[in-house]
């Protein structure tokens, strides 16, 4: 259980800065989609380069801060001595993949914005396939333990990033244009992208802070409990692959509709994606309700971790139903580059989680899961109310106010 717990804790520590930088993907999609909707090849090139440069700068800054802060972060989680050693060993290797992960976010966001979901999927699938292959070689074959798990992830991330970079030139042939050095040097061309990324960063900080808090509070309940919670949260990860896929489609379609100023296309995309999202969430809820124990058993053969996870399966079954609204509305807001509204909704939900987690603390891990469900529910409700308010004002199709800066000239 110690090595499994170390991977869970190490992954949470690594994921905190990496997933926070998910704004690189989300911030790029809307601007790329709107530029593609206008068939603006110049802006597409500028948005991509800006996103890649931003990814490189952020990766360097995070790596400079990560190792000095690592002991402090682990102290907050209070793992056992054995768990601490395994976690440090995992992270010393895992951080080598961080620049590739951030470059991958920027590239996937750009591809999705251009409605090239095939290339975005290729990058993601290759990353995961290489990761799995090297896990089999390094962990099962060579018995490298947590270090092998970390190295497999690093190799997968760099492979995916290289595949994404190699596909750029072919994609740009569909949108003739050129990169204007003068536009890259003007603050006005950077300001919209940076403003959106700033607001999505704040939103992501709150979101990942909540996930990190779940891991921290779970670790304080014992090594076995933090491992059990990690297995349960993998269920949300699996469901999010489908729900995020629909959200990605909404992001691209919304951006294209705004780029063309087409409210009918926007409405049609929302209705279709909404129906599929609801169906997907119901199917995942049924799967976890009926086959939750099988899902846990497939992830570990450690009896203690299995027995700790089983009582919390009803919460896992409820998660897709509670979270589906926020995934769908994320797609709408990202495609419209309305990051400020996303930020405000997430802040409200984060405050709700903190209050619920504090109030339900005597309930132990049950209280923690109830607080997490409450967070997801408040998040969806806040975004839904905001979306309805914008619709009443007739402000969704205002593409000119939400484009990726001035066109280069």
Tab-separated table of C-alpha atoms in Angstrom:
chain	number	residue	atom	x	y	z
A	1	UNK	CA	0.000	0.000	0.000
A	2	UNK	CA	2.960	2.345	0.622
A	3	UNK	CA	4.110	2.434	-3.012
A	4	UNK	CA	0.535	2.827	-4.289
A	5	UNK	CA	-0.022	5.616	-1.773
A	6	UNK	CA	3.261	7.257	-2.825
A	7	UNK	CA	2.177	7.305	-6.470
A	8	UNK	CA	-1.188	8.778	-5.419
A	9	UNK	CA	0.440	11.498	-3.304
A	10	UNK	CA	3.208	12.150	-5.849
A	11	UNK	CA	0.709	12.375	-8.690
A	12	UNK	CA	-1.365	14.854	-6.683
A	13	UNK	CA	1.701	17.025	-6.011
A	14	UNK	CA	2.772	16.885	-9.670
A	15	UNK	CA	-0.741	17.425	-10.975
A	16	UNK	CA	-1.269	20.549	-8.900
A	17	UNK	CA	0.994	22.869	-10.980
A	18	UNK	CA	0.469	20.959	-14.231
A	19	UNK	CA	-3.320	20.913	-14.149
A	20	UNK	CA	-3.394	24.501	-12.929
A	21	UNK	CA	-1.617	25.306	-16.191
A	22	UNK	CA	-4.530	23.724	-18.026
A	23	UNK	CA	-5.445	27.314	-18.845
A	24	UNK	CA	-2.893	26.966	-21.666
A	25	UNK	CA	-5.301	24.581	-23.377
A	26	UNK	CA	-8.507	26.331	-22.378
A	27	UNK	CA	-7.231	29.821	-23.115
A	28	UNK	CA	-5.968	28.804	-26.550
A	29	UNK	CA	-9.092	26.981	-27.754
A	30	UNK	CA	-11.434	29.964	-27.841
A	31	UNK	CA	-9.049	32.295	-29.642
A	32	UNK	CA	-7.966	29.617	-32.146
A	33	UNK	CA	-11.584	28.621	-32.829
A	34	UNK	CA	-12.699	32.206	-33.375
A	35	UNK	CA	-9.739	32.841	-35.712
A	36	UNK	CA	-10.519	29.637	-37.634
A	37	UNK	CA	-14.155	30.710	-37.901
A	38	UNK	CA	-12.924	33.913	-39.563
A	39	UNK	CA	-10.349	31.919	-41.651
A	40	UNK	CA	-7.678	34.208	-40.178
A	41	UNK	CA	-4.383	32.372	-40.773
A	42	UNK	CA	-2.236	35.184	-39.372
A	43	UNK	CA	-3.967	35.122	-35.995
A	44	UNK	CA	-3.870	31.313	-35.865
A	45	UNK	CA	-0.084	31.385	-36.180
A	46	UNK	CA	0.279	34.112	-33.600
A	47	UNK	CA	-2.007	32.414	-31.073
A	48	UNK	CA	-0.049	29.147	-31.370
A	49	UNK	CA	3.346	30.779	-30.907
A	50	UNK	CA	2.091	32.851	-27.985
A	51	UNK	CA	0.724	29.725	-26.290
A	52	UNK	CA	3.959	27.756	-26.813
A	53	UNK	CA	6.117	30.601	-25.504
A	54	UNK	CA	3.889	30.984	-22.469
A	55	UNK	CA	4.121	27.225	-21.831
A	56	UNK	CA	7.923	27.342	-21.929
A	57	UNK	CA	8.170	30.276	-19.536
A	58	UNK	CA	5.745	28.699	-17.065
A	59	UNK	CA	7.549	25.339	-17.167
A	60	UNK	CA	10.871	26.988	-16.348
A	61	UNK	CA	9.377	28.948	-13.456
A	62	UNK	CA	7.646	25.893	-11.964
A	63	UNK	CA	10.791	23.740	-12.154
A	64	UNK	CA	12.832	26.429	-10.399
A	65	UNK	CA	10.326	26.513	-7.534
A	66	UNK	CA	9.307	22.848	-7.337
A	67	UNK	CA	12.298	21.163	-5.684
A	68	UNK	CA	12.880	23.797	-2.958
A	69	UNK	CA	9.177	23.748	-2.041
A	70	UNK	CA	8.765	19.956	-2.148
A	71	UNK	CA	9.593	19.272	1.545
A	72	UNK	CA	7.089	21.920	2.651
A	73	UNK	CA	4.338	20.496	0.446
A	74	UNK	CA	4.896	16.965	1.736
A	75	UNK	CA	4.900	18.195	5.325
A	76	UNK	CA	1.410	19.591	4.772
A	77	UNK	CA	0.232	16.131	3.740
A	78	UNK	CA	1.852	14.421	6.770
A	79	UNK	CA	2.560	11.061	5.081
A	80	UNK	CA	4.418	8.293	6.912
A	81	UNK	CA	8.232	8.171	6.651
A	82	UNK	CA	8.170	5.307	4.149
A	83	UNK	CA	5.527	6.991	2.022
A	84	UNK	CA	7.522	10.240	2.067
A	85	UNK	CA	10.676	8.561	0.680
A	86	UNK	CA	8.809	6.846	-2.150
A	87	UNK	CA	6.996	10.094	-3.016
A	88	UNK	CA	10.240	12.097	-3.265
A	89	UNK	CA	11.790	9.408	-5.488
A	90	UNK	CA	8.727	9.519	-7.755
A	91	UNK	CA	8.705	13.309	-8.090
A	92	UNK	CA	12.433	13.686	-8.793
A	93	UNK	CA	11.863	11.718	-11.992
A	94	UNK	CA	8.322	12.856	-12.799
A	95	UNK	CA	9.136	16.576	-12.950
A	96	UNK	CA	11.278	15.994	-16.063
A	97	UNK	CA	8.066	15.623	-18.052
A	98	UNK	CA	6.553	18.915	-16.932
A	99	UNK	CA	7.714	21.087	-19.899
A	100	UNK	CA	6.326	18.518	-22.335
A	101	UNK	CA	3.016	18.400	-20.469
A	102	UNK	CA	2.594	22.178	-20.760
A	103	UNK	CA	3.574	22.220	-24.435
A	104	UNK	CA	1.028	19.457	-24.956
A	105	UNK	CA	-1.712	21.567	-23.371
A	106	UNK	CA	-1.007	24.459	-25.736
A	107	UNK	CA	-0.897	22.205	-28.796
A	108	UNK	CA	-4.045	20.250	-27.947
A	109	UNK	CA	-5.939	23.490	-27.275
A	110	UNK	CA	-4.858	24.900	-30.618
A	111	UNK	CA	-5.831	21.739	-32.508
A	112	UNK	CA	-9.214	21.554	-30.794
A	113	UNK	CA	-9.885	25.205	-31.566
A	114	UNK	CA	-9.317	24.428	-35.238
A	115	UNK	CA	-11.806	21.535	-34.947
A	116	UNK	CA	-9.038	19.011	-35.565
A	117	UNK	CA	-10.080	16.689	-32.754
A	118	UNK	CA	-8.345	13.835	-34.582
A	119	UNK	CA	-4.905	15.362	-34.105
A	120	UNK	CA	-5.655	16.332	-30.513
A	121	UNK	CA	-6.799	12.761	-29.878
A	122	UNK	CA	-3.683	11.399	-31.581
A	123	UNK	CA	-1.430	13.394	-29.259
A	124	UNK	CA	-3.364	12.238	-26.190
A	125	UNK	CA	-3.588	8.586	-27.262
A	126	UNK	CA	0.099	8.379	-28.165
A	127	UNK	CA	1.033	9.976	-24.839
A	128	UNK	CA	-1.035	7.454	-22.894
A	129	UNK	CA	-0.101	4.464	-25.070
A	130	UNK	CA	3.619	5.118	-24.686
A	131	UNK	CA	3.081	5.654	-20.961
A	132	UNK	CA	1.294	2.299	-20.624
A	133	UNK	CA	3.881	0.467	-22.747
A	134	UNK	CA	6.798	1.738	-20.685
A	135	UNK	CA	4.914	1.024	-17.462
A	136	UNK	CA	4.697	-2.607	-18.559
A	137	UNK	CA	8.392	-2.658	-19.445
A	138	UNK	CA	9.782	-0.713	-16.488
A	139	UNK	CA	7.417	-1.738	-13.696
A	140	UNK	CA	6.253	-5.258	-14.517
A	141	UNK	CA	9.316	-6.268	-16.533
A	142	UNK	CA	12.276	-4.533	-14.888
A	143	UNK	CA	10.697	-4.047	-11.431
A	144	UNK	CA	11.649	-0.369	-11.256
A	145	UNK	CA	8.809	0.450	-8.839
A	146	UNK	CA	7.685	4.051	-8.364
A	147	UNK	CA	10.690	5.348	-10.317
A	148	UNK	CA	9.643	3.253	-13.298
A	149	UNK	CA	6.073	4.559	-13.123
A	150	UNK	CA	7.376	8.133	-13.131
A	151	UNK	CA	9.817	7.527	-16.002
A	152	UNK	CA	7.103	5.917	-18.123
A	153	UNK	CA	4.961	9.042	-17.701
A	154	UNK	CA	7.881	11.304	-18.658
A	155	UNK	CA	8.605	9.344	-21.842
A	156	UNK	CA	4.932	9.398	-22.772
A	157	UNK	CA	4.594	13.161	-22.288
A	158	UNK	CA	7.644	14.025	-24.390
A	159	UNK	CA	6.552	11.662	-27.154
A	160	UNK	CA	3.105	13.272	-27.269
A	161	UNK	CA	4.532	16.799	-27.367
A	162	UNK	CA	6.854	15.937	-30.266
A	163	UNK	CA	3.989	14.369	-32.231
A	164	UNK	CA	1.938	17.535	-31.705
A	165	UNK	CA	4.737	19.823	-32.880
A	166	UNK	CA	5.357	17.732	-35.995
A	167	UNK	CA	1.706	18.092	-37.034
A	168	UNK	CA	1.576	21.901	-36.950
A	169	UNK	CA	2.867	22.650	-40.452
A	170	UNK	CA	0.349	20.358	-42.120
A	171	UNK	CA	-2.519	21.934	-40.195
A	172	UNK	CA	-1.497	25.479	-41.150
A	173	UNK	CA	-1.650	24.682	-44.877
A	174	UNK	CA	-5.456	24.843	-44.551
A	175	UNK	CA	-5.225	28.465	-43.373
A	176	UNK	CA	-2.841	30.524	-45.516
A	177	UNK	CA	-1.121	33.371	-43.723
A	178	UNK	CA	2.101	34.348	-42.044
A	179	UNK	CA	3.437	35.263	-38.644
A	180	UNK	CA	3.997	38.998	-38.195
A	181	UNK	CA	6.916	39.768	-35.901
A	182	UNK	CA	5.545	43.260	-35.286
A	183	UNK	CA	2.297	41.816	-33.895
A	184	UNK	CA	4.224	39.518	-31.550
A	185	UNK	CA	6.001	42.542	-30.119
A	186	UNK	CA	2.867	44.582	-29.405
A	187	UNK	CA	1.285	44.418	-25.945
A	188	UNK	CA	-2.165	44.829	-27.502
A	189	UNK	CA	-1.811	41.483	-29.304
A	190	UNK	CA	-0.850	39.712	-26.051
A	191	UNK	CA	-3.327	41.388	-23.713
A	192	UNK	CA	-6.531	39.428	-24.537
A	193	UNK	CA	-4.771	36.046	-24.353
A	194	UNK	CA	-2.990	36.928	-21.109
A	195	UNK	CA	-6.178	38.301	-19.538
A	196	UNK	CA	-8.121	35.136	-20.355
A	197	UNK	CA	-5.254	32.940	-19.154
A	198	UNK	CA	-5.037	34.949	-15.930
A	199	UNK	CA	-8.692	34.376	-15.133
A	200	UNK	CA	-8.546	30.695	-16.102
A	201	UNK	CA	-5.409	30.379	-13.941
A	202	UNK	CA	-7.318	31.669	-10.923
A	203	UNK	CA	-10.156	29.291	-11.746
A	204	UNK	CA	-7.711	26.402	-12.122
A	205	UNK	CA	-5.964	27.257	-8.856
A	206	UNK	CA	-9.237	26.935	-7.014
A	207	UNK	CA	-10.211	23.724	-8.836
A	208	UNK	CA	-6.885	21.989	-8.289
A	209	UNK	CA	-6.756	23.334	-4.759
A	210	UNK	CA	-9.982	21.466	-4.052
A	211	UNK	CA	-8.636	18.226	-5.554
A	212	UNK	CA	-5.389	18.691	-3.640
A	213	UNK	CA	-7.340	19.292	-0.442
A	214	UNK	CA	-9.184	16.010	-0.977
A	215	UNK	CA	-5.812	14.235	-1.181
A	216	UNK	CA	-4.352	16.107	1.803
A	217	UNK	CA	-7.375	15.497	4.018
A	218	UNK	CA	-7.511	11.878	2.878
A	219	UNK	CA	-3.806	11.390	3.687
A	220	UNK	CA	-4.476	12.578	7.231
A	221	UNK	CA	-6.987	9.744	7.551
A	222	UNK	CA	-4.263	7.179	6.788
A	223	UNK	CA	-2.138	5.768	3.949
A	224	UNK	CA	-4.840	3.269	3.026
A	225	UNK	CA	-7.545	5.931	2.851
A	226	UNK	CA	-5.557	8.233	0.564
A	227	UNK	CA	-4.967	5.266	-1.758
A	228	UNK	CA	-8.678	4.348	-1.668
A	229	UNK	CA	-9.721	7.909	-2.494
A	230	UNK	CA	-7.258	7.959	-5.399
A	231	UNK	CA	-8.865	4.833	-6.863
A	232	UNK	CA	-12.330	6.340	-6.470
A	233	UNK	CA	-11.296	9.618	-8.088
A	234	UNK	CA	-9.987	7.600	-11.027
A	235	UNK	CA	-13.656	6.928	-11.699
A	236	UNK	CA	-14.253	10.643	-12.175
A	237	UNK	CA	-11.170	10.715	-14.401
A	238	UNK	CA	-12.613	7.958	-16.591
A	239	UNK	CA	-15.996	9.704	-16.815
A	240	UNK	CA	-14.306	13.014	-17.565
A	241	UNK	CA	-12.694	11.553	-20.692
A	242	UNK	CA	-16.166	11.273	-22.231
A	243	UNK	CA	-17.619	14.448	-20.714
A	244	UNK	CA	-14.487	16.444	-21.538
A	245	UNK	CA	-14.672	15.192	-25.096
A	246	UNK	CA	-18.125	16.709	-25.445
A	247	UNK	CA	-16.929	19.882	-23.715
A	248	UNK	CA	-14.043	20.097	-26.196
A	249	UNK	CA	-16.512	19.856	-29.062
A	250	UNK	CA	-18.582	22.653	-27.535
A	251	UNK	CA	-15.463	24.804	-27.097
A	252	UNK	CA	-14.543	24.539	-30.767
A	253	UNK	CA	-18.097	24.867	-32.091
A	254	UNK	CA	-18.812	27.843	-29.835
A	255	UNK	CA	-15.657	29.611	-30.979
A	256	UNK	CA	-16.421	28.985	-34.647
A	257	UNK	CA	-20.007	30.195	-34.213
A	258	UNK	CA	-18.824	33.379	-32.522
A	259	UNK	CA	-16.156	33.906	-35.175
A	260	UNK	CA	-18.899	33.761	-37.820
A	261	UNK	CA	-21.474	35.584	-35.669
A	262	UNK	CA	-23.898	32.631	-35.990
A	263	UNK	CA	-26.288	32.269	-32.990
A	264	UNK	CA	-28.217	29.414	-34.635
A	265	UNK	CA	-25.085	27.245	-34.870
A	266	UNK	CA	-24.272	28.065	-31.253
A	267	UNK	CA	-27.719	27.020	-30.025
A	268	UNK	CA	-27.713	23.826	-32.091
A	269	UNK	CA	-24.315	22.759	-30.729
A	270	UNK	CA	-25.416	23.325	-27.135
A	271	UNK	CA	-28.612	21.302	-27.514
A	272	UNK	CA	-26.896	18.329	-29.153
A	273	UNK	CA	-23.935	18.285	-26.759
A	274	UNK	CA	-26.239	18.759	-23.780
A	275	UNK	CA	-28.263	15.684	-24.705
A	276	UNK	CA	-25.190	13.512	-25.203
A	277	UNK	CA	-23.612	14.803	-21.976
A	278	UNK	CA	-26.706	13.923	-19.957
A	279	UNK	CA	-26.851	10.453	-21.500
A	280	UNK	CA	-23.155	9.882	-20.812
A	281	UNK	CA	-23.433	10.956	-17.182
A	282	UNK	CA	-26.382	8.606	-16.586
A	283	UNK	CA	-24.504	5.676	-18.129
A	284	UNK	CA	-21.420	6.311	-15.995
A	285	UNK	CA	-23.546	6.640	-12.862
A	286	UNK	CA	-25.208	3.299	-13.635
A	287	UNK	CA	-21.845	1.655	-14.306
A	288	UNK	CA	-20.344	2.775	-10.995
A	289	UNK	CA	-23.520	1.835	-9.117
A	290	UNK	CA	-23.622	-1.673	-10.600
A	291	UNK	CA	-19.957	-2.468	-11.194
A	292	UNK	CA	-18.131	-0.163	-8.800
A	293	UNK	CA	-16.483	-3.008	-6.894
A	294	UNK	CA	-15.185	-4.480	-10.138
A	295	UNK	CA	-13.773	-1.061	-11.072
A	296	UNK	CA	-11.893	-0.870	-7.758
A	297	UNK	CA	-10.693	-4.483	-7.963
A	298	UNK	CA	-9.252	-3.919	-11.443
A	299	UNK	CA	-7.043	-1.149	-10.075
A	300	UNK	CA	-5.514	-2.941	-7.085
A	301	UNK	CA	-5.228	-6.367	-5.498
A	302	UNK	CA	-4.525	-4.940	-2.036
A	303	UNK	CA	-7.393	-6.161	0.148
A	304	UNK	CA	-7.091	-3.332	2.676
A	305	UNK	CA	-7.404	-0.613	0.021
A	306	UNK	CA	-10.321	-2.403	-1.632
A	307	UNK	CA	-12.258	-2.695	1.623
A	308	UNK	CA	-11.666	0.977	2.423
A	309	UNK	CA	-12.903	2.097	-1.019
A	310	UNK	CA	-16.124	0.041	-1.241
A	311	UNK	CA	-18.243	2.080	1.248
A	312	UNK	CA	-17.702	5.265	-0.788
A	313	UNK	CA	-18.861	3.895	-4.150
A	314	UNK	CA	-22.304	5.613	-3.872
A	315	UNK	CA	-20.502	8.968	-3.922
A	316	UNK	CA	-18.624	7.930	-7.051
A	317	UNK	CA	-21.907	6.927	-8.712
A	318	UNK	CA	-23.386	10.353	-7.923
A	319	UNK	CA	-20.389	12.303	-9.231
A	320	UNK	CA	-21.101	12.134	-13.005
A	321	UNK	CA	-24.695	13.316	-12.490
A	322	UNK	CA	-23.599	16.216	-10.307
A	323	UNK	CA	-20.599	17.227	-12.445
A	324	UNK	CA	-22.088	16.993	-15.952
A	325	UNK	CA	-23.472	20.541	-15.950
A	326	UNK	CA	-20.130	22.122	-15.132
A	327	UNK	CA	-18.341	20.169	-17.886
A	328	UNK	CA	-20.874	21.283	-20.503
A	329	UNK	CA	-20.868	24.914	-19.392
A	330	UNK	CA	-17.071	24.955	-19.243
A	331	UNK	CA	-17.141	24.214	-22.963
A	332	UNK	CA	-19.488	27.116	-23.646
A	333	UNK	CA	-17.500	29.646	-21.622
A	334	UNK	CA	-14.105	28.527	-22.950
A	335	UNK	CA	-15.218	28.728	-26.578
A	336	UNK	CA	-16.580	32.220	-25.949
A	337	UNK	CA	-13.339	33.228	-24.155
A	338	UNK	CA	-15.452	34.337	-21.167
A	339	UNK	CA	-12.914	33.406	-18.533
A	340	UNK	CA	-13.939	36.037	-15.999
A	341	UNK	CA	-17.346	34.437	-15.507
A	342	UNK	CA	-15.729	30.994	-15.130
A	343	UNK	CA	-13.377	32.411	-12.512
A	344	UNK	CA	-16.154	33.938	-10.450
A	345	UNK	CA	-18.261	30.758	-10.504
A	346	UNK	CA	-15.292	28.662	-9.391
A	347	UNK	CA	-14.489	31.040	-6.539
A	348	UNK	CA	-18.046	30.667	-5.242
A	349	UNK	CA	-17.795	26.866	-5.473
A	350	UNK	CA	-14.385	26.850	-3.763
A	351	UNK	CA	-15.730	28.820	-0.820
A	352	UNK	CA	-18.644	26.380	-0.594
A	353	UNK	CA	-16.220	23.428	-0.482
A	354	UNK	CA	-14.138	25.004	2.285
A	355	UNK	CA	-17.230	25.639	4.403
A	356	UNK	CA	-18.615	22.146	3.797
A	357	UNK	CA	-15.280	20.415	4.456
A	358	UNK	CA	-14.888	22.263	7.753
A	359	UNK	CA	-18.466	21.661	8.845
A	360	UNK	CA	-18.484	17.969	7.884
A	361	UNK	CA	-15.039	17.159	9.279
A	362	UNK	CA	-16.427	15.055	12.169
A	363	UNK	CA	-17.899	12.703	9.543
A	364	UNK	CA	-14.413	11.692	8.386
A	365	UNK	CA	-14.071	10.527	4.792
A	366	UNK	CA	-17.859	10.552	4.309
A	367	UNK	CA	-17.840	14.259	5.138
A	368	UNK	CA	-14.983	14.814	2.705
A	369	UNK	CA	-16.900	13.179	-0.141
A	370	UNK	CA	-20.088	15.082	0.669
A	371	UNK	CA	-18.099	18.330	0.585
A	372	UNK	CA	-16.659	17.357	-2.802
A	373	UNK	CA	-20.109	16.598	-4.214
A	374	UNK	CA	-21.340	19.926	-2.842
A	375	UNK	CA	-18.472	21.689	-4.584
A	376	UNK	CA	-19.414	20.171	-7.943
A	377	UNK	CA	-23.089	21.020	-7.464
A	378	UNK	CA	-22.457	24.665	-6.529
A	379	UNK	CA	-20.021	25.015	-9.434
A	380	UNK	CA	-22.611	23.839	-11.962
A	381	UNK	CA	-25.359	25.988	-10.433
A	382	UNK	CA	-23.227	29.149	-10.437
A	383	UNK	CA	-22.203	28.664	-14.060
A	384	UNK	CA	-25.767	27.890	-15.116
A	385	UNK	CA	-27.074	31.065	-13.491
A	386	UNK	CA	-24.323	33.115	-15.169
A	387	UNK	CA	-24.984	31.576	-18.592
A	388	UNK	CA	-28.702	32.330	-18.288
A	389	UNK	CA	-27.999	35.933	-17.288
A	390	UNK	CA	-25.739	36.431	-20.332
A	391	UNK	CA	-28.382	34.880	-22.603
A	392	UNK	CA	-31.105	37.195	-21.245
A	393	UNK	CA	-28.912	40.156	-22.140
A	394	UNK	CA	-28.295	38.773	-25.643
A	395	UNK	CA	-24.534	38.949	-25.124
A	396	UNK	CA	-23.350	35.509	-26.250
A	397	UNK	CA	-22.787	36.327	-29.898
A	398	UNK	CA	-20.453	39.275	-29.445
A	399	UNK	CA	-17.472	37.831	-31.238
A	400	UNK	CA	-15.740	41.130	-31.811
A	401	UNK	CA	-15.373	41.690	-28.073
A	402	UNK	CA	-13.805	38.289	-27.450
A	403	UNK	CA	-11.317	37.785	-30.274
A	404	UNK	CA	-7.657	37.027	-29.780
A	405	UNK	CA	-6.490	40.597	-29.996
A	406	UNK	CA	-6.104	42.687	-33.110
A	407	UNK	CA	-5.473	41.020	-36.431
A	408	UNK	CA	-1.882	41.303	-37.514
A	409	UNK	CA	-1.150	43.783	-40.224
